[in-house]
Amino acid sequence: MTDKPTEADLNALDITDAEAAEINAISHPLLSDPAPDANDDLIQVDGTADGVVFVTINRPHKKNAFDAATVAALYETFETLHGADNVRVVFIRGAGGTFSAGGDLNWMADAAGWSESDNRGDAMMLAKMLKALHDIPALTVALVEGAAMGGGAGIVCACDMAVAVEGSRFAFSEVKLGLIPATIAPYVIEAVGARRAKQLFLTANIFDADYAAHAGIVDMVLPEGSMDEFISMLTDSLTQNAPGAMGEAKRLVRDVAGRHIDHGLMEETAKRIARARVSDEGQEGVRAFLDKRAPRWAE
């Protein structure tokens, strides 16, 4: 069994303390040992009657860096949302003004002393959490403040949509530690493309919200203090949409993306719209439109 790395080993990154301090004054989890958590609620889940859910990573004193327990709590939360009725949108955010600083220092130190088999099981839990997030039927939106580093940036890419406040910072810094961003790779590549992913992974550079938008990691860069306004605007818009149809539309994209347009795909898509037309939501939506009234889900 390999000896645990020393503090000097863990700090052997191509980033200075001054550079780390510039990341919205957060402490990079690989540069310092954060303070203990303020409470034991690793994940907070809040919802409204309109089908709006907020999932908050609640480790502000560790800049929402995650360990095995946090990953397991996120997985359980995301799996639960697969079966939640009438959920239109799930917002993912971090407590205390930081999205997520990536892997927790102590978790990474422990993993360095595990066997390959133990590390494989640990990494598989992270992979399952990301897949559970990716497959939530509702629209998933990452709300990035402060920083999204490593696995934190992977969570952003696993969402359907992401916005970031001006001044936010991102990085895929795994290769600086002799590691690779393996479990997050499918979602980063889906978001930015293979060529851009190679550039981000191999340079391991810190980049800002504007570059994240240019790369395709985030969809919008918001002025400081405008996050609540964005949330209100988006949720007001989504309450006009049928929850079931939103889930089917998301599944449609997943099933059609990358496929050759042949007779089989044409038949499949025809079946899907036919099924939607005779569904309860389809019938209600068309009748409401013809009657010039709001459908039941928008009342």
PDB file of C-alpha atoms in Angstrom:
ATOM      1  CA  MET A   1       0.000   0.000   0.000  1.00  0.00           C
ATOM      2  CA  THR A   2       1.287   3.447  -0.959  1.00  0.00           C
ATOM      3  CA  ASP A   3       2.093   5.888   1.823  1.00  0.00           C
ATOM      4  CA  LYS A   4      -0.239   8.857   2.137  1.00  0.00           C
ATOM      5  CA  PRO A   5       1.076  11.953   0.347  1.00  0.00           C
ATOM      6  CA  THR A   6       2.549  14.688   2.447  1.00  0.00           C
ATOM      7  CA  GLU A   7       1.151  18.209   2.564  1.00  0.00           C
ATOM      8  CA  ALA A   8       3.995  19.244   0.269  1.00  0.00           C
ATOM      9  CA  ASP A   9       2.966  16.582  -2.252  1.00  0.00           C
ATOM     10  CA  LEU A  10      -0.615  17.783  -2.246  1.00  0.00           C
ATOM     11  CA  ASN A  11       0.484  21.360  -2.687  1.00  0.00           C
ATOM     12  CA  ALA A  12       2.672  20.567  -5.682  1.00  0.00           C
ATOM     13  CA  LEU A  13       0.444  22.427  -8.120  1.00  0.00           C
ATOM     14  CA  ASP A  14       1.407  25.001 -10.702  1.00  0.00           C
ATOM     15  CA  ILE A  15      -0.567  27.674  -8.874  1.00  0.00           C
ATOM     16  CA  THR A  16       0.611  30.138  -6.287  1.00  0.00           C
ATOM     17  CA  ASP A  17      -1.150  31.139  -3.090  1.00  0.00           C
ATOM     18  CA  ALA A  18      -1.720  34.578  -4.617  1.00  0.00           C
ATOM     19  CA  GLU A  19      -3.374  33.055  -7.682  1.00  0.00           C
ATOM     20  CA  ALA A  20      -5.560  30.893  -5.495  1.00  0.00           C
ATOM     21  CA  ALA A  21      -6.590  33.938  -3.465  1.00  0.00           C
ATOM     22  CA  GLU A  22      -7.746  35.632  -6.655  1.00  0.00           C
ATOM     23  CA  ILE A  23     -10.377  32.978  -7.227  1.00  0.00           C
ATOM     24  CA  ASN A  24     -12.983  35.112  -5.496  1.00  0.00           C
ATOM     25  CA  ALA A  25     -11.008  34.812  -2.259  1.00  0.00           C
ATOM     26  CA  ILE A  26     -11.691  31.092  -1.932  1.00  0.00           C
ATOM     27  CA  SER A  27      -9.111  28.607  -0.704  1.00  0.00           C
ATOM     28  CA  HIS A  28      -8.412  25.936  -3.285  1.00  0.00           C
ATOM     29  CA  PRO A  29      -8.987  22.573  -1.549  1.00  0.00           C
ATOM     30  CA  LEU A  30      -5.591  21.321  -2.672  1.00  0.00           C
ATOM     31  CA  LEU A  31      -3.776  24.301  -1.196  1.00  0.00           C
ATOM     32  CA  SER A  32      -5.222  24.490   2.279  1.00  0.00           C
ATOM     33  CA  ASP A  33      -7.123  22.451   4.810  1.00  0.00           C
ATOM     34  CA  PRO A  34     -10.531  24.109   5.199  1.00  0.00           C
ATOM     35  CA  ALA A  35     -12.352  24.547   8.464  1.00  0.00           C
ATOM     36  CA  PRO A  36     -14.901  21.976   9.702  1.00  0.00           C
ATOM     37  CA  ASP A  37     -18.434  22.068   8.340  1.00  0.00           C
ATOM     38  CA  ALA A  38     -20.917  24.419   9.946  1.00  0.00           C
ATOM     39  CA  ASN A  39     -23.548  21.667  10.105  1.00  0.00           C
ATOM     40  CA  ASP A  40     -24.142  18.079   9.060  1.00  0.00           C
ATOM     41  CA  ASP A  41     -26.720  18.695   6.300  1.00  0.00           C
ATOM     42  CA  LEU A  42     -24.502  17.939   3.336  1.00  0.00           C
ATOM     43  CA  ILE A  43     -27.256  18.523   0.793  1.00  0.00           C
ATOM     44  CA  GLN A  44     -30.264  20.790   1.196  1.00  0.00           C
ATOM     45  CA  VAL A  45     -33.329  20.252  -0.985  1.00  0.00           C
ATOM     46  CA  ASP A  46     -36.092  22.835  -1.250  1.00  0.00           C
ATOM     47  CA  GLY A  47     -39.088  22.813  -3.566  1.00  0.00           C
ATOM     48  CA  THR A  48     -42.151  24.842  -4.504  1.00  0.00           C
ATOM     49  CA  ALA A  49     -45.662  23.918  -5.560  1.00  0.00           C
ATOM     50  CA  ASP A  50     -44.813  25.082  -9.090  1.00  0.00           C
ATOM     51  CA  GLY A  51     -42.303  22.265  -9.548  1.00  0.00           C
ATOM     52  CA  VAL A  52     -39.142  24.249  -8.840  1.00  0.00           C
ATOM     53  CA  VAL A  53     -36.466  22.412  -6.835  1.00  0.00           C
ATOM     54  CA  PHE A  54     -33.230  23.792  -5.382  1.00  0.00           C
ATOM     55  CA  VAL A  55     -30.417  21.354  -4.545  1.00  0.00           C
ATOM     56  CA  THR A  56     -27.700  23.055  -2.501  1.00  0.00           C
ATOM     57  CA  ILE A  57     -24.293  21.551  -1.730  1.00  0.00           C
ATOM     58  CA  ASN A  58     -23.995  22.628   1.889  1.00  0.00           C
ATOM     59  CA  ARG A  59     -20.329  22.550   2.871  1.00  0.00           C
ATOM     60  CA  PRO A  60     -19.563  26.289   2.792  1.00  0.00           C
ATOM     61  CA  HIS A  61     -16.636  26.029   5.204  1.00  0.00           C
ATOM     62  CA  LYS A  62     -14.966  23.651   2.744  1.00  0.00           C
ATOM     63  CA  LYS A  63     -16.033  25.705  -0.267  1.00  0.00           C
ATOM     64  CA  ASN A  64     -18.466  22.896  -1.078  1.00  0.00           C
ATOM     65  CA  ALA A  65     -15.678  20.481  -1.939  1.00  0.00           C
ATOM     66  CA  PHE A  66     -17.132  17.003  -1.938  1.00  0.00           C
ATOM     67  CA  ASP A  67     -16.121  13.732  -0.335  1.00  0.00           C
ATOM     68  CA  ALA A  68     -17.627  10.256  -0.466  1.00  0.00           C
ATOM     69  CA  ALA A  69     -20.483  11.174   1.883  1.00  0.00           C
ATOM     70  CA  THR A  70     -21.386  14.262  -0.154  1.00  0.00           C
ATOM     71  CA  VAL A  71     -21.292  12.315  -3.408  1.00  0.00           C
ATOM     72  CA  ALA A  72     -23.562   9.649  -1.901  1.00  0.00           C
ATOM     73  CA  ALA A  73     -25.997  12.310  -0.644  1.00  0.00           C
ATOM     74  CA  LEU A  74     -26.100  13.961  -4.074  1.00  0.00           C
ATOM     75  CA  TYR A  75     -26.699  10.596  -5.748  1.00  0.00           C
ATOM     76  CA  GLU A  76     -29.604   9.835  -3.427  1.00  0.00           C
ATOM     77  CA  THR A  77     -31.080  13.293  -4.057  1.00  0.00           C
ATOM     78  CA  PHE A  78     -30.822  13.031  -7.829  1.00  0.00           C
ATOM     79  CA  GLU A  79     -32.230   9.505  -7.887  1.00  0.00           C
ATOM     80  CA  THR A  80     -35.219  10.688  -5.844  1.00  0.00           C
ATOM     81  CA  LEU A  81     -35.875  13.453  -8.374  1.00  0.00           C
ATOM     82  CA  HIS A  82     -36.184  10.878 -11.159  1.00  0.00           C
ATOM     83  CA  GLY A  83     -39.533   9.829  -9.725  1.00  0.00           C
ATOM     84  CA  ALA A  84     -40.785  13.209  -8.516  1.00  0.00           C
ATOM     85  CA  ASP A  85     -44.023  14.272 -10.202  1.00  0.00           C
ATOM     86  CA  ASN A  86     -44.556  17.709 -11.756  1.00  0.00           C
ATOM     87  CA  VAL A  87     -40.962  18.896 -11.318  1.00  0.00           C
ATOM     88  CA  ARG A  88     -40.061  21.322 -14.106  1.00  0.00           C
ATOM     89  CA  VAL A  89     -36.634  22.596 -13.097  1.00  0.00           C
ATOM     90  CA  VAL A  90     -33.880  21.604 -10.686  1.00  0.00           C
ATOM     91  CA  PHE A  91     -31.365  24.290  -9.742  1.00  0.00           C
ATOM     92  CA  ILE A  92     -27.961  23.094  -8.469  1.00  0.00           C
ATOM     93  CA  ARG A  93     -25.923  25.553  -6.399  1.00  0.00           C
ATOM     94  CA  GLY A  94     -23.387  25.786  -3.609  1.00  0.00           C
ATOM     95  CA  ALA A  95     -23.883  27.415  -0.217  1.00  0.00           C
ATOM     96  CA  GLY A  96     -21.898  30.447   0.853  1.00  0.00           C
ATOM     97  CA  GLY A  97     -21.099  31.960  -2.533  1.00  0.00           C
ATOM     98  CA  THR A  98     -19.028  29.124  -4.036  1.00  0.00           C
ATOM     99  CA  PHE A  99     -20.377  26.438  -6.359  1.00  0.00           C
ATOM    100  CA  SER A 100     -17.811  23.709  -5.599  1.00  0.00           C
ATOM    101  CA  ALA A 101     -14.052  23.656  -5.177  1.00  0.00           C
ATOM    102  CA  GLY A 102     -13.881  20.031  -6.369  1.00  0.00           C
ATOM    103  CA  GLY A 103     -12.490  17.111  -4.392  1.00  0.00           C
ATOM    104  CA  ASP A 104     -12.078  17.454  -0.638  1.00  0.00           C
ATOM    105  CA  LEU A 105      -8.444  17.463   0.515  1.00  0.00           C
ATOM    106  CA  ASN A 106      -8.860  14.734   3.140  1.00  0.00           C
ATOM    107  CA  TRP A 107     -10.841  12.531   0.740  1.00  0.00           C
ATOM    108  CA  MET A 108      -8.100  12.784  -1.868  1.00  0.00           C
ATOM    109  CA  ALA A 109      -5.412  12.098   0.708  1.00  0.00           C
ATOM    110  CA  ASP A 110      -7.239   8.971   1.845  1.00  0.00           C
ATOM    111  CA  ALA A 111      -7.760   7.786  -1.746  1.00  0.00           C
ATOM    112  CA  ALA A 112      -4.018   8.024  -2.416  1.00  0.00           C
ATOM    113  CA  GLY A 113      -3.503   5.212   0.094  1.00  0.00           C
ATOM    114  CA  TRP A 114      -6.257   2.912  -1.196  1.00  0.00           C
ATOM    115  CA  SER A 115      -5.854  -0.023  -3.554  1.00  0.00           C
ATOM    116  CA  GLU A 116      -6.813   0.309  -7.214  1.00  0.00           C
ATOM    117  CA  SER A 117      -9.910  -1.777  -6.528  1.00  0.00           C
ATOM    118  CA  ASP A 118     -11.007   0.505  -3.682  1.00  0.00           C
ATOM    119  CA  ASN A 119     -10.402   3.567  -5.826  1.00  0.00           C
ATOM    120  CA  ARG A 120     -12.452   2.037  -8.627  1.00  0.00           C
ATOM    121  CA  GLY A 121     -15.427   1.557  -6.328  1.00  0.00           C
ATOM    122  CA  ASP A 122     -15.098   5.093  -4.986  1.00  0.00           C
ATOM    123  CA  ALA A 123     -14.868   6.573  -8.496  1.00  0.00           C
ATOM    124  CA  MET A 124     -17.866   4.522  -9.626  1.00  0.00           C
ATOM    125  CA  MET A 125     -19.991   6.214  -6.963  1.00  0.00           C
ATOM    126  CA  LEU A 126     -19.010   9.592  -8.411  1.00  0.00           C
ATOM    127  CA  ALA A 127     -19.803   8.337 -11.914  1.00  0.00           C
ATOM    128  CA  LYS A 128     -23.229   7.118 -10.771  1.00  0.00           C
ATOM    129  CA  MET A 129     -23.953  10.475  -9.120  1.00  0.00           C
ATOM    130  CA  LEU A 130     -23.141  12.370 -12.319  1.00  0.00           C
ATOM    131  CA  LYS A 131     -25.267  10.006 -14.423  1.00  0.00           C
ATOM    132  CA  ALA A 132     -28.164  10.382 -11.993  1.00  0.00           C
ATOM    133  CA  LEU A 133     -27.934  14.164 -12.368  1.00  0.00           C
ATOM    134  CA  HIS A 134     -27.632  13.945 -16.150  1.00  0.00           C
ATOM    135  CA  ASP A 135     -30.752  11.752 -16.391  1.00  0.00           C
ATOM    136  CA  ILE A 136     -33.152  13.803 -14.223  1.00  0.00           C
ATOM    137  CA  PRO A 137     -36.245  14.284 -16.432  1.00  0.00           C
ATOM    138  CA  ALA A 138     -36.634  17.969 -15.512  1.00  0.00           C
ATOM    139  CA  LEU A 139     -34.466  20.809 -16.782  1.00  0.00           C
ATOM    140  CA  THR A 140     -31.317  20.967 -14.636  1.00  0.00           C
ATOM    141  CA  VAL A 141     -29.575  24.311 -14.194  1.00  0.00           C
ATOM    142  CA  ALA A 142     -26.227  24.968 -12.504  1.00  0.00           C
ATOM    143  CA  LEU A 143     -26.005  28.321 -10.708  1.00  0.00           C
ATOM    144  CA  VAL A 144     -22.283  29.069 -10.500  1.00  0.00           C
ATOM    145  CA  GLU A 145     -20.878  31.580  -8.065  1.00  0.00           C
ATOM    146  CA  GLY A 146     -17.293  31.859  -6.872  1.00  0.00           C
ATOM    147  CA  ALA A 147     -15.665  28.819  -8.438  1.00  0.00           C
ATOM    148  CA  ALA A 148     -16.359  25.449 -10.012  1.00  0.00           C
ATOM    149  CA  MET A 149     -13.180  23.396  -9.961  1.00  0.00           C
ATOM    150  CA  GLY A 150     -12.480  19.853 -11.173  1.00  0.00           C
ATOM    151  CA  GLY A 151     -15.432  17.673 -10.271  1.00  0.00           C
ATOM    152  CA  GLY A 152     -17.418  20.815  -9.472  1.00  0.00           C
ATOM    153  CA  ALA A 153     -17.021  21.922 -13.088  1.00  0.00           C
ATOM    154  CA  GLY A 154     -18.011  18.388 -14.070  1.00  0.00           C
ATOM    155  CA  ILE A 155     -21.313  18.804 -12.234  1.00  0.00           C
ATOM    156  CA  VAL A 156     -21.865  22.038 -14.177  1.00  0.00           C
ATOM    157  CA  CYS A 157     -21.329  20.195 -17.463  1.00  0.00           C
ATOM    158  CA  ALA A 158     -23.667  17.368 -16.436  1.00  0.00           C
ATOM    159  CA  CYS A 159     -26.531  19.877 -16.135  1.00  0.00           C
ATOM    160  CA  ASP A 160     -28.710  20.843 -19.096  1.00  0.00           C
ATOM    161  CA  MET A 161     -27.999  24.526 -18.619  1.00  0.00           C
ATOM    162  CA  ALA A 162     -25.601  26.657 -16.596  1.00  0.00           C
ATOM    163  CA  VAL A 163     -25.222  30.313 -15.699  1.00  0.00           C
ATOM    164  CA  ALA A 164     -22.290  31.936 -13.930  1.00  0.00           C
ATOM    165  CA  VAL A 165     -21.878  35.210 -12.109  1.00  0.00           C
ATOM    166  CA  GLU A 166     -19.183  37.551 -13.375  1.00  0.00           C
ATOM    167  CA  GLY A 167     -15.914  36.797 -11.619  1.00  0.00           C
ATOM    168  CA  SER A 168     -16.562  33.057 -11.318  1.00  0.00           C
ATOM    169  CA  ARG A 169     -13.595  30.797 -12.012  1.00  0.00           C
ATOM    170  CA  PHE A 170     -13.320  27.307 -13.497  1.00  0.00           C
ATOM    171  CA  ALA A 171     -10.591  24.716 -13.938  1.00  0.00           C
ATOM    172  CA  PHE A 172      -9.956  21.072 -14.760  1.00  0.00           C
ATOM    173  CA  SER A 173      -6.701  20.787 -12.834  1.00  0.00           C
ATOM    174  CA  GLU A 174      -6.429  16.998 -12.470  1.00  0.00           C
ATOM    175  CA  VAL A 175      -3.309  16.569 -14.602  1.00  0.00           C
ATOM    176  CA  LYS A 176      -1.421  18.892 -12.262  1.00  0.00           C
ATOM    177  CA  LEU A 177      -1.741  16.065  -9.711  1.00  0.00           C
ATOM    178  CA  GLY A 178      -0.878  13.306 -12.148  1.00  0.00           C
ATOM    179  CA  LEU A 179      -4.585  12.408 -12.376  1.00  0.00           C
ATOM    180  CA  ILE A 180      -7.166  12.580 -15.163  1.00  0.00           C
ATOM    181  CA  PRO A 181     -10.746  13.972 -15.195  1.00  0.00           C
ATOM    182  CA  ALA A 182     -12.119  10.548 -16.045  1.00  0.00           C
ATOM    183  CA  THR A 183     -15.623  10.328 -14.539  1.00  0.00           C
ATOM    184  CA  ILE A 184     -16.573  13.856 -15.576  1.00  0.00           C
ATOM    185  CA  ALA A 185     -15.167  13.485 -19.104  1.00  0.00           C
ATOM    186  CA  PRO A 186     -18.382  12.276 -20.833  1.00  0.00           C
ATOM    187  CA  TYR A 187     -20.275  15.345 -19.650  1.00  0.00           C
ATOM    188  CA  VAL A 188     -17.521  17.848 -20.375  1.00  0.00           C
ATOM    189  CA  ILE A 189     -17.062  16.417 -23.873  1.00  0.00           C
ATOM    190  CA  GLU A 190     -20.811  16.512 -24.464  1.00  0.00           C
ATOM    191  CA  ALA A 191     -20.838  20.179 -23.421  1.00  0.00           C
ATOM    192  CA  VAL A 192     -17.741  21.514 -25.202  1.00  0.00           C
ATOM    193  CA  GLY A 193     -16.708  18.946 -27.820  1.00  0.00           C
ATOM    194  CA  ALA A 194     -13.669  16.679 -27.988  1.00  0.00           C
ATOM    195  CA  ARG A 195     -11.139  19.243 -29.249  1.00  0.00           C
ATOM    196  CA  ARG A 196     -11.988  21.856 -26.615  1.00  0.00           C
ATOM    197  CA  ALA A 197     -12.018  19.201 -23.889  1.00  0.00           C
ATOM    198  CA  LYS A 198      -8.460  18.202 -24.787  1.00  0.00           C
ATOM    199  CA  GLN A 199      -7.341  21.807 -24.491  1.00  0.00           C
ATOM    200  CA  LEU A 200      -9.064  22.298 -21.118  1.00  0.00           C
ATOM    201  CA  PHE A 201      -7.899  18.984 -19.664  1.00  0.00           C
ATOM    202  CA  LEU A 202      -4.280  19.163 -20.841  1.00  0.00           C
ATOM    203  CA  THR A 203      -3.575  22.810 -20.019  1.00  0.00           C
ATOM    204  CA  ALA A 204      -5.381  22.602 -16.652  1.00  0.00           C
ATOM    205  CA  ASN A 205      -5.586  26.395 -16.680  1.00  0.00           C
ATOM    206  CA  ILE A 206      -7.936  28.468 -14.540  1.00  0.00           C
ATOM    207  CA  PHE A 207     -10.397  30.390 -16.735  1.00  0.00           C
ATOM    208  CA  ASP A 208     -13.143  32.918 -16.111  1.00  0.00           C
ATOM    209  CA  ALA A 209     -16.886  32.932 -16.714  1.00  0.00           C
ATOM    210  CA  ASP A 210     -16.568  34.626 -20.098  1.00  0.00           C
ATOM    211  CA  TYR A 211     -14.255  31.910 -21.376  1.00  0.00           C
ATOM    212  CA  ALA A 212     -16.554  29.256 -19.861  1.00  0.00           C
ATOM    213  CA  ALA A 213     -19.376  30.757 -21.940  1.00  0.00           C
ATOM    214  CA  HIS A 214     -17.157  30.818 -25.035  1.00  0.00           C
ATOM    215  CA  ALA A 215     -16.255  27.163 -24.466  1.00  0.00           C
ATOM    216  CA  GLY A 216     -19.876  26.091 -23.983  1.00  0.00           C
ATOM    217  CA  ILE A 217     -19.704  25.258 -20.278  1.00  0.00           C
ATOM    218  CA  VAL A 218     -22.119  28.022 -19.293  1.00  0.00           C
ATOM    219  CA  ASP A 219     -24.945  29.560 -21.294  1.00  0.00           C
ATOM    220  CA  MET A 220     -25.054  33.004 -19.708  1.00  0.00           C
ATOM    221  CA  VAL A 221     -22.773  35.241 -17.645  1.00  0.00           C
ATOM    222  CA  LEU A 222     -24.794  37.263 -15.140  1.00  0.00           C
ATOM    223  CA  PRO A 223     -23.903  40.566 -13.481  1.00  0.00           C
ATOM    224  CA  GLU A 224     -23.154  40.363  -9.763  1.00  0.00           C
ATOM    225  CA  GLY A 225     -26.382  40.390  -7.756  1.00  0.00           C
ATOM    226  CA  SER A 226     -28.673  39.305 -10.607  1.00  0.00           C
ATOM    227  CA  MET A 227     -28.955  35.583  -9.848  1.00  0.00           C
ATOM    228  CA  ASP A 228     -32.339  35.874  -8.124  1.00  0.00           C
ATOM    229  CA  GLU A 229     -33.712  37.852 -11.059  1.00  0.00           C
ATOM    230  CA  PHE A 230     -32.557  35.153 -13.470  1.00  0.00           C
ATOM    231  CA  ILE A 231     -34.117  32.393 -11.354  1.00  0.00           C
ATOM    232  CA  SER A 232     -37.423  34.270 -11.196  1.00  0.00           C
ATOM    233  CA  MET A 233     -37.428  34.929 -14.948  1.00  0.00           C
ATOM    234  CA  LEU A 234     -36.695  31.304 -15.842  1.00  0.00           C
ATOM    235  CA  THR A 235     -39.171  29.789 -13.380  1.00  0.00           C
ATOM    236  CA  ASP A 236     -41.948  32.138 -14.524  1.00  0.00           C
ATOM    237  CA  SER A 237     -41.343  30.968 -18.077  1.00  0.00           C
ATOM    238  CA  LEU A 238     -41.214  27.268 -17.219  1.00  0.00           C
ATOM    239  CA  THR A 239     -44.497  27.285 -15.293  1.00  0.00           C
ATOM    240  CA  GLN A 240     -46.204  27.694 -18.686  1.00  0.00           C
ATOM    241  CA  ASN A 241     -44.793  24.346 -19.836  1.00  0.00           C
ATOM    242  CA  ALA A 242     -46.276  20.891 -19.285  1.00  0.00           C
ATOM    243  CA  PRO A 243     -43.983  18.958 -16.897  1.00  0.00           C
ATOM    244  CA  GLY A 244     -44.486  15.611 -18.608  1.00  0.00           C
ATOM    245  CA  ALA A 245     -43.844  17.053 -22.054  1.00  0.00           C
ATOM    246  CA  MET A 246     -40.647  18.664 -20.795  1.00  0.00           C
ATOM    247  CA  GLY A 247     -39.395  15.296 -19.608  1.00  0.00           C
ATOM    248  CA  GLU A 248     -40.293  13.650 -22.913  1.00  0.00           C
ATOM    249  CA  ALA A 249     -38.599  16.456 -24.868  1.00  0.00           C
ATOM    250  CA  LYS A 250     -35.412  15.967 -22.853  1.00  0.00           C
ATOM    251  CA  ARG A 251     -35.547  12.210 -23.429  1.00  0.00           C
ATOM    252  CA  LEU A 252     -36.087  12.880 -27.152  1.00  0.00           C
ATOM    253  CA  VAL A 253     -32.832  14.830 -27.397  1.00  0.00           C
ATOM    254  CA  ARG A 254     -30.922  12.082 -25.596  1.00  0.00           C
ATOM    255  CA  ASP A 255     -32.318   9.335 -27.831  1.00  0.00           C
ATOM    256  CA  VAL A 256     -31.986  11.173 -31.157  1.00  0.00           C
ATOM    257  CA  ALA A 257     -28.613  12.937 -30.763  1.00  0.00           C
ATOM    258  CA  GLY A 258     -25.937  11.526 -33.043  1.00  0.00           C
ATOM    259  CA  ARG A 259     -28.207   9.057 -34.824  1.00  0.00           C
ATOM    260  CA  HIS A 260     -28.389   8.700 -38.587  1.00  0.00           C
ATOM    261  CA  ILE A 261     -31.659  10.058 -39.977  1.00  0.00           C
ATOM    262  CA  ASP A 262     -33.135   6.951 -41.556  1.00  0.00           C
ATOM    263  CA  HIS A 263     -36.572   5.376 -41.845  1.00  0.00           C
ATOM    264  CA  GLY A 264     -36.302   3.804 -38.408  1.00  0.00           C
ATOM    265  CA  LEU A 265     -35.649   7.165 -36.743  1.00  0.00           C
ATOM    266  CA  MET A 266     -38.466   8.769 -38.730  1.00  0.00           C
ATOM    267  CA  GLU A 267     -40.870   6.076 -37.536  1.00  0.00           C
ATOM    268  CA  GLU A 268     -39.734   6.442 -33.935  1.00  0.00           C
ATOM    269  CA  THR A 269     -40.191  10.214 -33.884  1.00  0.00           C
ATOM    270  CA  ALA A 270     -43.605   9.890 -35.568  1.00  0.00           C
ATOM    271  CA  LYS A 271     -44.677   7.452 -32.846  1.00  0.00           C
ATOM    272  CA  ARG A 272     -43.527   9.838 -30.152  1.00  0.00           C
ATOM    273  CA  ILE A 273     -45.495  12.838 -31.421  1.00  0.00           C
ATOM    274  CA  ALA A 274     -48.550  10.623 -31.973  1.00  0.00           C
ATOM    275  CA  ARG A 275     -48.309   9.409 -28.386  1.00  0.00           C
ATOM    276  CA  ALA A 276     -47.958  13.001 -27.171  1.00  0.00           C
ATOM    277  CA  ARG A 277     -51.024  14.125 -29.130  1.00  0.00           C
ATOM    278  CA  VAL A 278     -53.295  11.597 -27.435  1.00  0.00           C
ATOM    279  CA  SER A 279     -51.770  12.005 -23.955  1.00  0.00           C
ATOM    280  CA  ASP A 280     -53.613  13.860 -21.186  1.00  0.00           C
ATOM    281  CA  GLU A 281     -51.208  16.780 -21.438  1.00  0.00           C
ATOM    282  CA  GLY A 282     -51.395  16.878 -25.224  1.00  0.00           C
ATOM    283  CA  GLN A 283     -55.185  16.865 -25.215  1.00  0.00           C
ATOM    284  CA  GLU A 284     -55.384  19.518 -22.502  1.00  0.00           C
ATOM    285  CA  GLY A 285     -52.757  21.740 -24.113  1.00  0.00           C
ATOM    286  CA  VAL A 286     -54.372  21.802 -27.558  1.00  0.00           C
ATOM    287  CA  ARG A 287     -57.870  22.310 -26.163  1.00  0.00           C
ATOM    288  CA  ALA A 288     -56.675  25.137 -23.936  1.00  0.00           C
ATOM    289  CA  PHE A 289     -55.014  26.808 -26.920  1.00  0.00           C
ATOM    290  CA  LEU A 290     -58.171  26.518 -29.020  1.00  0.00           C
ATOM    291  CA  ASP A 291     -60.320  27.747 -26.131  1.00  0.00           C
ATOM    292  CA  LYS A 292     -57.919  30.665 -25.556  1.00  0.00           C
ATOM    293  CA  ARG A 293     -57.370  29.756 -21.908  1.00  0.00           C
ATOM    294  CA  ALA A 294     -54.441  28.678 -19.783  1.00  0.00           C
ATOM    295  CA  PRO A 295     -53.877  24.914 -19.536  1.00  0.00           C
ATOM    296  CA  ARG A 296     -54.269  23.300 -16.119  1.00  0.00           C
ATOM    297  CA  TRP A 297     -50.529  23.207 -15.407  1.00  0.00           C
ATOM    298  CA  ALA A 298     -50.199  26.980 -15.964  1.00  0.00           C
ATOM    299  CA  GLU A 299     -53.092  28.098 -13.752  1.00  0.00           C
TER     300      GLU A 299
END
